[in-house]
Coordinates of C-alpha atoms and ligand atoms in Angstrom, one line a residue:
V1 CA 71.7 -47.3 -83.2
I2 CA 69.4 -47.1 -80.2
C3 CA 67.8 -50.4 -79.1
F4 CA 64.4 -49.9 -77.7
Q5 CA 62.7 -52.3 -75.3
A6 CA 60.3 -52.9 -78.0
E7 CA 57.0 -54.5 -77.3
I8 CA 55.8 -55.5 -80.7
V9 CA 52.0 -55.3 -81.3
E10 CA 50.2 -56.5 -84.4
A11 CA 48.1 -53.9 -86.2
M12 CA 47.3 -53.3 -89.9
G13 CA 48.6 -56.8 -90.5
L14 CA 52.1 -55.4 -89.8
A15 CA 54.4 -55.6 -86.8
M16 CA 54.1 -52.2 -85.3
R17 CA 56.9 -50.9 -83.2
Q18 CA 55.9 -49.7 -79.7
I19 CA 57.9 -46.9 -78.0
N20 CA 57.2 -46.0 -74.3
V21 CA 57.9 -42.5 -73.1
G22 CA 58.6 -41.4 -69.5
L23 CA 57.9 -37.7 -68.9
L24 CA 59.7 -35.6 -66.4
G25 CA 56.9 -33.0 -65.9
L26 CA 53.3 -33.0 -67.0
G27 CA 52.4 -29.4 -67.2
T28 CA 51.8 -27.2 -70.3
V29 CA 54.3 -28.9 -72.5
G30 CA 54.0 -32.4 -71.1
S31 CA 50.2 -32.5 -71.5
G32 CA 50.7 -31.2 -75.0
V33 CA 53.0 -34.1 -75.8
V34 CA 50.3 -36.5 -74.6
A35 CA 47.5 -34.7 -76.6
L36 CA 49.6 -34.5 -79.8
L37 CA 50.6 -38.1 -79.6
E38 CA 46.9 -39.0 -79.4
Q39 CA 46.0 -36.7 -82.3
Q40 CA 48.8 -37.9 -84.6
R41 CA 48.5 -41.6 -83.9
E42 CA 47.5 -42.5 -87.4
L43 CA 50.2 -40.3 -89.0
W44 CA 52.9 -41.9 -86.9
Q45 CA 51.6 -45.3 -88.0
R46 CA 51.8 -44.3 -91.7
R47 CA 55.2 -42.6 -91.4
F48 CA 57.0 -44.9 -89.0
N49 CA 54.8 -47.8 -88.3
T50 CA 55.3 -46.9 -84.7
R51 CA 53.1 -46.3 -81.7
V52 CA 54.3 -44.0 -79.0
D53 CA 52.7 -43.9 -75.6
V54 CA 53.4 -41.9 -72.5
R55 CA 53.5 -44.4 -69.6
K56 CA 54.7 -42.5 -66.6
A57 CA 55.2 -38.9 -65.5
L58 CA 57.2 -37.4 -62.7
V59 CA 55.2 -34.5 -61.2
R60 CA 55.2 -32.5 -57.9
N61 CA 51.5 -33.3 -57.2
P62 CA 50.4 -36.8 -58.3
S63 CA 46.9 -36.3 -57.0
R64 CA 46.1 -33.3 -59.3
H65 CA 43.4 -34.0 -61.9
R66 CA 45.0 -33.8 -65.4
P67 CA 42.4 -34.0 -68.1
G68 CA 43.4 -36.3 -71.0
C69 CA 46.2 -37.8 -68.9
E70 CA 44.2 -40.1 -66.6
H71 CA 45.9 -43.2 -68.2
I72 CA 49.4 -42.0 -67.2
V73 CA 51.0 -43.2 -63.9
C74 CA 52.0 -40.0 -62.1
T75 CA 54.7 -40.2 -59.5
Q76 CA 56.8 -38.0 -57.2
N77 CA 59.6 -40.6 -57.4
A78 CA 62.0 -39.9 -60.3
A79 CA 63.6 -43.4 -60.1
E80 CA 60.2 -44.9 -60.9
V81 CA 60.5 -43.2 -64.3
L82 CA 64.3 -43.2 -64.9
N83 CA 64.9 -46.8 -63.9
D84 CA 61.8 -48.4 -65.4
P85 CA 63.1 -50.9 -68.0
D86 CA 59.9 -50.5 -70.0
I87 CA 60.5 -46.8 -70.6
D88 CA 62.5 -46.3 -73.9
I89 CA 62.8 -42.5 -74.0
I90 CA 62.8 -39.8 -71.3
V91 CA 61.2 -36.4 -72.2
E92 CA 62.2 -33.7 -69.8
V93 CA 59.6 -30.9 -69.6
M94 CA 59.8 -29.9 -65.9
G95 CA 62.1 -26.9 -66.4
G96 CA 64.8 -25.3 -64.2
A97 CA 68.3 -26.3 -63.6
Q98 CA 68.1 -28.8 -60.7
P99 CA 66.8 -31.5 -60.3
A100 CA 66.3 -31.6 -64.1
L101 CA 70.0 -31.7 -64.8
N102 CA 70.6 -34.6 -62.4
Y103 CA 67.6 -36.6 -63.8
I104 CA 68.8 -36.2 -67.4
Q105 CA 72.2 -37.4 -66.4
R106 CA 70.7 -40.4 -64.7
A107 CA 68.6 -41.1 -67.8
I108 CA 71.7 -41.0 -70.0
E109 CA 73.6 -43.2 -67.6
N110 CA 70.7 -45.7 -67.9
H111 CA 71.1 -45.5 -71.7
K112 CA 67.8 -43.9 -72.3
P113 CA 67.7 -41.3 -75.0
V114 CA 66.6 -37.9 -73.8
V115 CA 64.5 -35.1 -75.4
T116 CA 64.2 -31.8 -73.6
A117 CA 62.5 -28.4 -74.0
N118 CA 64.8 -26.9 -71.3
K119 CA 66.8 -24.1 -72.9
L120 CA 68.3 -23.0 -69.5
L121 CA 69.7 -26.5 -69.1
I122 CA 71.2 -26.6 -72.7
A123 CA 72.5 -23.0 -72.5
C124 CA 74.1 -23.5 -69.1
H125 CA 75.0 -27.2 -68.9
G126 CA 74.8 -28.3 -72.6
H127 CA 78.5 -29.2 -72.9
E128 CA 78.5 -31.5 -69.9
L129 CA 75.3 -33.2 -71.0
F130 CA 76.6 -33.6 -74.6
D131 CA 79.9 -35.1 -73.3
L132 CA 78.1 -37.5 -71.1
A133 CA 75.7 -38.5 -73.9
Q134 CA 78.6 -39.1 -76.3
R135 CA 80.5 -41.2 -73.7
E136 CA 77.3 -43.3 -73.1
N137 CA 76.4 -43.3 -76.9
V138 CA 73.0 -41.9 -76.1
S139 CA 71.2 -39.2 -78.1
I140 CA 69.8 -36.0 -76.7
G141 CA 67.3 -33.9 -78.6
F142 CA 66.5 -30.2 -77.8
E143 CA 64.6 -28.8 -80.8
A144 CA 61.8 -27.6 -78.5
S145 CA 64.2 -25.5 -76.5
V146 CA 64.2 -22.7 -79.1
A147 CA 61.3 -21.0 -80.9
G148 CA 58.6 -23.5 -79.9
G149 CA 57.1 -25.1 -83.0
I150 CA 59.6 -23.6 -85.5
P151 CA 62.2 -26.3 -86.4
I152 CA 65.0 -23.7 -86.3
L153 CA 67.7 -25.9 -84.7
H154 CA 67.1 -28.6 -87.4
V155 CA 67.6 -25.9 -90.0
L156 CA 70.8 -24.6 -88.4
R157 CA 72.3 -28.0 -87.8
Q158 CA 71.3 -29.7 -91.1
S159 CA 70.1 -27.3 -93.7
M160 CA 72.4 -24.3 -93.5
I161 CA 75.8 -26.1 -93.7
N162 CA 76.7 -24.5 -97.0
A163 CA 75.5 -21.0 -96.3
P164 CA 77.8 -19.2 -93.8
I165 CA 75.6 -17.2 -91.5
T166 CA 76.4 -13.5 -91.1
R167 CA 73.5 -12.6 -88.8
I168 CA 70.5 -14.0 -87.1
T169 CA 67.8 -11.6 -85.9
G170 CA 64.8 -13.0 -84.0
I171 CA 61.8 -12.6 -81.9
I172 CA 62.4 -15.7 -79.7
N173 CA 60.5 -15.0 -76.5
G174 CA 56.7 -15.4 -77.0
T175 CA 55.8 -13.9 -73.7
C176 CA 57.7 -10.6 -74.4
N177 CA 56.2 -10.4 -77.8
F178 CA 52.7 -11.2 -76.5
I179 CA 53.0 -8.4 -73.9
L180 CA 54.4 -5.8 -76.3
S181 CA 52.0 -6.5 -79.1
H182 CA 49.0 -6.6 -76.7
M183 CA 50.0 -3.2 -75.3
E184 CA 50.3 -1.9 -78.8
Q185 CA 47.2 -3.4 -80.4
N186 CA 44.7 -3.4 -77.5
G187 CA 46.1 -0.6 -75.3
E188 CA 46.4 -3.2 -72.7
T189 CA 48.6 -2.7 -69.5
F190 CA 51.9 -4.6 -69.1
T191 CA 50.6 -6.4 -66.0
R192 CA 47.4 -7.6 -67.6
S193 CA 49.2 -8.7 -70.7
L194 CA 51.6 -10.7 -68.7
S195 CA 48.8 -12.4 -66.7
E196 CA 47.2 -13.4 -69.9
A197 CA 50.4 -14.8 -71.3
Q198 CA 50.8 -16.8 -68.1
A199 CA 47.2 -18.1 -68.3
L200 CA 47.8 -19.2 -71.9
G201 CA 50.8 -21.2 -70.8
F202 CA 53.5 -19.2 -72.7
A203 CA 55.4 -17.8 -69.7
E204 CA 58.0 -19.7 -67.7
A205 CA 57.3 -20.8 -64.1
D206 CA 59.0 -17.7 -63.0
P207 CA 57.9 -15.1 -65.6
A208 CA 60.8 -12.8 -64.6
T209 CA 62.9 -15.1 -66.8
D210 CA 60.8 -14.0 -69.8
I211 CA 60.4 -10.3 -69.1
G212 CA 63.9 -9.9 -67.9
G213 CA 65.3 -11.2 -71.2
L214 CA 67.0 -14.3 -69.7
D215 CA 64.8 -16.8 -71.6
A216 CA 65.7 -15.1 -74.9
A217 CA 69.3 -15.1 -73.8
H218 CA 69.3 -18.9 -73.2
K219 CA 67.8 -19.4 -76.7
L220 CA 70.2 -17.0 -78.3
T221 CA 73.1 -18.8 -76.6
I222 CA 72.0 -22.1 -78.3
I223 CA 71.3 -20.4 -81.7
A224 CA 74.7 -18.6 -81.7
S225 CA 76.6 -21.8 -80.8
M226 CA 75.0 -23.6 -83.7
A227 CA 75.3 -20.8 -86.2
F228 CA 78.9 -19.9 -85.5
G229 CA 80.3 -23.0 -83.9
I230 CA 81.2 -21.2 -80.6
P231 CA 80.9 -22.6 -77.1
L232 CA 77.6 -22.3 -75.2
K233 CA 78.4 -19.3 -73.0
L234 CA 75.6 -17.3 -71.6
S235 CA 77.9 -14.6 -70.2
A236 CA 78.9 -13.6 -73.7
L237 CA 75.5 -11.9 -74.2
T238 CA 74.2 -8.4 -73.6
V239 CA 70.7 -8.8 -72.1
T240 CA 68.0 -6.3 -71.4
G241 CA 64.4 -7.1 -70.6
I242 CA 61.1 -5.3 -71.2
E243 CA 60.2 -4.6 -67.6
N244 CA 60.7 -0.9 -68.1
I245 CA 58.7 -0.5 -71.3
A246 CA 55.6 1.6 -70.4
A247 CA 52.5 2.0 -72.5
I248 CA 53.6 5.6 -73.3
D249 CA 56.8 4.3 -75.0
V250 CA 54.7 1.9 -77.1
F251 CA 52.4 4.8 -78.0
R252 CA 55.2 7.3 -78.8
A253 CA 57.1 4.7 -80.9
R254 CA 53.9 4.2 -82.9
E255 CA 53.6 7.9 -83.5
L256 CA 57.1 7.9 -85.0
G257 CA 56.3 4.9 -87.2
Y258 CA 57.9 2.2 -85.1
C259 CA 56.9 -0.8 -83.0
I260 CA 58.8 -2.0 -79.9
R261 CA 59.9 -5.7 -80.1
H262 CA 62.2 -7.8 -77.9
V263 CA 64.7 -8.9 -80.4
A264 CA 67.7 -11.2 -80.2
V265 CA 70.7 -10.7 -82.5
A266 CA 73.7 -12.9 -83.2
E267 CA 76.0 -11.1 -85.6
R268 CA 79.3 -11.9 -87.1
R269 CA 81.5 -9.0 -88.2
E270 CA 85.2 -8.8 -89.2
D271 CA 86.1 -7.6 -85.7
G272 CA 84.1 -10.4 -83.9
L273 CA 80.7 -11.5 -82.8
S274 CA 78.0 -9.5 -81.2
L275 CA 75.2 -11.3 -79.2
R276 CA 72.4 -9.3 -77.7
A277 CA 68.8 -9.7 -76.6
E278 CA 67.0 -6.4 -75.9
P279 CA 63.9 -4.3 -76.7
V280 CA 64.4 -2.3 -79.9
L281 CA 62.3 -0.2 -82.2
V282 CA 61.5 -1.7 -85.6
E283 CA 59.8 0.1 -88.5
D284 CA 56.1 -0.5 -88.3
Q285 CA 56.1 -1.8 -91.9
S286 CA 58.8 -4.3 -91.2
L287 CA 58.4 -8.1 -91.0
L288 CA 59.3 -8.1 -87.3
A289 CA 56.7 -5.5 -86.5
S290 CA 54.0 -7.8 -88.1
V291 CA 54.9 -10.6 -85.6
Q292 CA 52.0 -10.5 -83.0
G293 CA 51.2 -12.4 -79.9
A294 CA 53.3 -15.4 -78.9
M295 CA 54.5 -15.9 -82.5
N296 CA 58.2 -16.0 -83.1
A297 CA 60.2 -15.0 -86.2
I298 CA 63.8 -15.6 -87.1
V299 CA 65.6 -14.0 -90.0
I300 CA 68.9 -15.7 -91.0
E301 CA 71.2 -13.7 -93.2
T302 CA 73.8 -15.7 -95.1
E303 CA 76.7 -15.4 -97.5
G304 CA 75.7 -16.7 -100.8
V305 CA 72.2 -17.9 -100.3
G306 CA 70.7 -14.6 -99.1
D307 CA 68.2 -14.0 -96.3
M308 CA 65.6 -16.4 -95.0
M309 CA 62.8 -15.9 -92.5
F310 CA 61.2 -18.5 -90.3
Y311 CA 57.9 -17.7 -88.6
G312 CA 55.6 -19.7 -86.3
P313 CA 54.2 -20.3 -82.8
G314 CA 57.1 -19.7 -80.4
A315 CA 55.4 -21.0 -77.3
G316 CA 52.4 -23.0 -76.1
S317 CA 51.4 -26.6 -75.4
L318 CA 50.9 -28.2 -78.8
A319 CA 53.5 -26.1 -80.7
T320 CA 56.3 -27.1 -78.3
A321 CA 55.0 -30.7 -78.2
S322 CA 55.4 -30.8 -82.0
A323 CA 59.1 -30.0 -81.7
I324 CA 59.4 -32.7 -79.0
L325 CA 57.7 -35.3 -81.2
S326 CA 60.0 -34.5 -84.1
D327 CA 63.0 -35.1 -81.8
I328 CA 61.4 -38.4 -80.8
A329 CA 61.0 -39.3 -84.5
D330 CA 64.7 -38.6 -85.1
L331 CA 65.5 -41.1 -82.4
L332 CA 63.7 -43.9 -84.0
P333 CA 65.9 -46.5 -85.6
A334 CA 65.3 -46.9 -89.3
P335 CA 62.3 -49.3 -89.7
S336 CA 64.3 -51.6 -92.0
S337 CA 67.8 -51.6 -93.5
A338 CA 66.9 -48.4 -95.4
S339 CA 67.2 -44.9 -94.0
T340 CA 64.3 -42.5 -93.7
P341 CA 61.9 -43.1 -96.6
P342 CA 62.4 -40.5 -99.4
L343 CA 58.9 -39.1 -99.1
G344 CA 58.9 -39.3 -95.3
F345 CA 56.2 -42.0 -95.3
L346 CA 56.7 -45.8 -95.4
P347 CA 55.7 -47.2 -98.8
Q348 CA 52.7 -48.9 -97.1
G349 CA 51.8 -45.6 -95.5
I350 CA 51.4 -43.8 -98.8
T351 CA 47.7 -43.8 -99.7
S352 CA 45.7 -41.9 -102.3
Q353 CA 43.2 -39.4 -100.8
P354 CA 40.2 -37.7 -102.3
M355 CA 41.0 -34.4 -104.0
I356 CA 38.6 -31.5 -103.5
Q357 CA 37.1 -30.0 -106.7
P358 CA 38.5 -26.5 -107.2
G359 CA 34.9 -25.2 -107.5
L360 CA 34.3 -26.1 -103.9
I361 CA 37.1 -24.0 -102.4
H362 CA 35.8 -20.9 -100.6
H363 CA 37.4 -17.4 -100.8
P364 CA 36.4 -13.8 -100.8
W365 CA 37.0 -12.4 -104.3
Y366 CA 38.4 -9.2 -105.7
L367 CA 36.5 -8.0 -108.7
H368 CA 37.4 -5.3 -111.2
V369 CA 35.0 -4.5 -113.9
H370 CA 34.7 -1.6 -116.4
L371 CA 31.0 -0.7 -117.0
K372 CA 29.8 1.3 -119.9
E373 CA 28.3 4.6 -118.8
Q374 CA 24.7 3.7 -119.4
A375 CA 21.5 3.5 -117.3
G376 CA 21.1 0.1 -115.5
A377 CA 24.7 -1.0 -115.9
M378 CA 25.3 -1.2 -112.1
A379 CA 22.0 -3.0 -111.6
A380 CA 23.0 -5.5 -114.3
L381 CA 26.3 -6.2 -112.6
T382 CA 24.9 -6.6 -109.1
G383 CA 22.0 -8.6 -110.6
A384 CA 24.5 -11.1 -112.1
L385 CA 26.2 -11.4 -108.7
A386 CA 23.0 -11.9 -106.8
Q387 CA 21.8 -14.6 -109.3
N388 CA 24.9 -16.5 -108.3
D389 CA 24.4 -16.0 -104.6
I390 CA 27.3 -13.5 -104.3
S391 CA 27.0 -10.7 -101.8
L392 CA 29.5 -7.9 -101.6
E393 CA 31.6 -7.0 -98.6
R394 CA 32.8 -3.7 -100.1
I395 CA 32.3 -1.8 -103.3
V396 CA 34.1 1.3 -104.6
Q397 CA 33.8 3.3 -107.7
P398 CA 37.0 5.2 -108.4
Q399 CA 37.1 8.2 -110.6
G400 CA 36.5 7.0 -114.2
D401 CA 38.5 8.0 -117.3
T402 CA 36.8 11.2 -118.4
D403 CA 37.9 10.7 -122.0
T404 CA 36.0 7.4 -122.3
D405 CA 32.6 6.1 -121.3
R406 CA 34.2 3.5 -119.0
V407 CA 33.3 3.5 -115.3
P408 CA 35.5 1.3 -113.1
V409 CA 33.9 -0.7 -110.3
I410 CA 36.0 -2.5 -107.7
A411 CA 34.5 -4.9 -105.2
I412 CA 35.4 -7.5 -102.6
T413 CA 32.8 -10.3 -102.2
H414 CA 32.0 -12.2 -99.0
E415 CA 33.4 -15.7 -98.9
I416 CA 32.0 -17.9 -101.7
P417 CA 32.8 -21.1 -103.5
R418 CA 35.0 -20.7 -106.6
A419 CA 32.2 -22.3 -108.7
C420 CA 29.8 -19.4 -107.9
M421 CA 32.4 -16.9 -108.9
D422 CA 33.2 -18.8 -112.2
A423 CA 29.5 -18.8 -113.0
A424 CA 29.1 -15.1 -112.1
M425 CA 32.1 -14.2 -114.3
E426 CA 30.7 -16.0 -117.2
H427 CA 27.5 -14.1 -116.8
I428 CA 29.2 -10.7 -116.3
R429 CA 31.5 -11.2 -119.3
N430 CA 28.4 -11.5 -121.5
L431 CA 26.6 -8.5 -120.2
N432 CA 26.6 -5.9 -122.9
C433 CA 27.2 -3.1 -120.4
V434 CA 30.7 -4.5 -119.5
H435 CA 33.8 -3.3 -121.3
A436 CA 36.7 -5.6 -121.9
K437 CA 37.6 -8.5 -119.7
P438 CA 36.8 -8.3 -116.0
V439 CA 39.5 -9.2 -113.5
F440 CA 38.7 -11.4 -110.6
L441 CA 41.2 -12.8 -108.1
P442 CA 40.8 -14.8 -104.9
V443 CA 41.6 -13.0 -101.7
L444 CA 43.8 -15.2 -99.5
T445 CA 42.9 -14.7 -95.9
I446 CA 45.5 -16.9 -94.1
Y447 CA 48.1 -14.2 -93.5
Ligands
NAP501 P1 54.9 -26.2 -66.3 O1 53.5 -26.0 -67.0 O2 55.2 -25.4 -65.1 O3 55.0 -27.8 -66.0 C1 56.1 -28.2 -65.2 C2 55.8 -29.7 -64.8 O4 56.9 -30.2 -64.2 C3 54.6 -29.9 -63.9 O5 53.9 -31.0 -64.2 C4 55.3 -30.0 -62.5 O6 54.5 -30.9 -61.7 C5 56.6 -30.7 -62.9 N1 57.7 -30.4 -62.0 C6 58.3 -29.2 -61.9 N2 59.3 -29.3 -61.0 C7 59.2 -30.5 -60.5 C8 60.0 -31.2 -59.5 N3 61.0 -30.6 -58.8 N4 59.7 -32.5 -59.3 C9 58.7 -33.1 -59.9 N5 58.0 -32.5 -60.9 C10 58.2 -31.2 -61.1 O7 56.0 -25.9 -67.4 P2 56.0 -25.9 -68.9 O8 55.4 -24.6 -69.4 O9 55.3 -27.2 -69.4 O10 57.5 -25.9 -69.3 C11 58.3 -27.0 -69.2 C12 59.7 -26.8 -69.8 O11 59.4 -26.6 -71.2 C13 60.5 -25.6 -69.3 O12 61.8 -26.0 -69.4 C14 60.1 -24.5 -70.3 O13 61.2 -23.6 -70.4 C15 60.0 -25.3 -71.6 N6 59.2 -24.7 -72.6 C16 58.0 -24.3 -72.4 C17 57.2 -23.8 -73.4 C18 55.8 -23.2 -73.1 O14 55.3 -22.7 -74.1 N7 55.3 -23.4 -72.0 C19 57.8 -23.7 -74.7 C20 59.0 -24.2 -74.9 C21 59.8 -24.7 -73.9 P3 53.0 -30.4 -61.2 O15 52.2 -30.5 -62.4 O16 52.6 -31.4 -60.2 O17 53.2 -29.0 -60.6
HSE502 N1 58.4 -18.7 -72.0 C1 58.9 -19.0 -73.3 C2 58.4 -17.9 -74.2 C3 58.3 -20.4 -73.7 O1 57.5 -17.2 -73.8 O2 58.9 -17.8 -75.3 C4 58.8 -20.8 -75.1 O3 60.2 -21.1 -75.0

């Protein structure tokens, strides 16, 4: 059990636990941690009765203006963060091998639990860090090191223990996927797509790590170790980057019915394992082809359970911060003698909330009506829609059945509340120009 230097504050009439975080780095991910903690304050109170604050941050340039982080003490002196007795957890989001490795070791020696997003460090120095952490009885979390906001390491470590994995196939570098899908969708150049990925905070400090395939290789090293119980060993991988993919290759692949994606594969066969990260062609109707921008997707094939796919934001400030906060939550000692509450919220954090009436939910709607072949039938249908404030985005009249007097009409409405559609359907059902029961279905526009 980790003992925090807990400063107890009174709030909600309950003793709320206070956790102080020291950041090593306050760039894209570090500032996301600060912003997300602020956004999720109330949720953390309800789930864990805990308040988490970032107190100090190690940076290169303490005088830089950092919007939203003005309350944080910024320093160039690592010891000020690592040795501060009021700091309970160290979050390493500075990147690179050194001095990050040295700082994490010092944090562990100071008995401060560590959370890191640094895949290079875990892939190349994971074993020495884990050994040290075990000797010092300190936890180290690294969910954010792979696939940004997708909790894939948690899944591999905890949820897949009874489903032996045969293969993992994933898009695990957001920058490569951003570049390839931008070239494909927008006819954008490689260089401009990379600049945009950098501006959006997806790329590594040295983007050659992304486009050269090394970042995906670091992540695949971690995934493969957790999937197959093998040592973290970067040299076991075959790695190719996307630097040589030209717009013409993207175009030609499309002509043949394929998309180019940078894909990492960890595969177990009878004769051994294969670990590779490289650009490949995937069929343009496949799930991996549908992954756009900096999104990541990971397909896990198993014996027994079948295949699973995990999809989500693979890079970016808040997505990565979300994985860091979930590691911080895992470090919290149980609030009482009990373990994590069964529903994930403390009993006093469970509160009723207003439910939205179904009629107020907005959707576009699909509508399929059979009209009788008679004058004014279409006018009656569109009149019924208009009376209920429904406008149409699209309408088609497929060929009717020549043996009957039925004329099919298919339409997609603009977004409207369900209550309008219910009223219009009642109206339409009662029109004497309508045959049988009309079909109407909501169009889900999320994915
Ligand atoms: P970043 O924007 O470049 O931020 C790095 C931060 O660390 C900056 O605040 C920088 O200080 C500080 N820093 C770097 N080297 C330092 C040194 N030697 N001494 C003191 N401070 C130093 O990087 P990031 O995108 O947040 O990435 C951080 C880590 O998260 C990396 O390991 C990366 O691989 C990982 N990660 C990133 C993402 C993402 O989407 N960006 C996603 C998952 C994981 P200044 O601000 O003064 O320059
Ligand atoms: N540079 C990384 C990427 C950040 O583009 O996927 C997320 O690990």
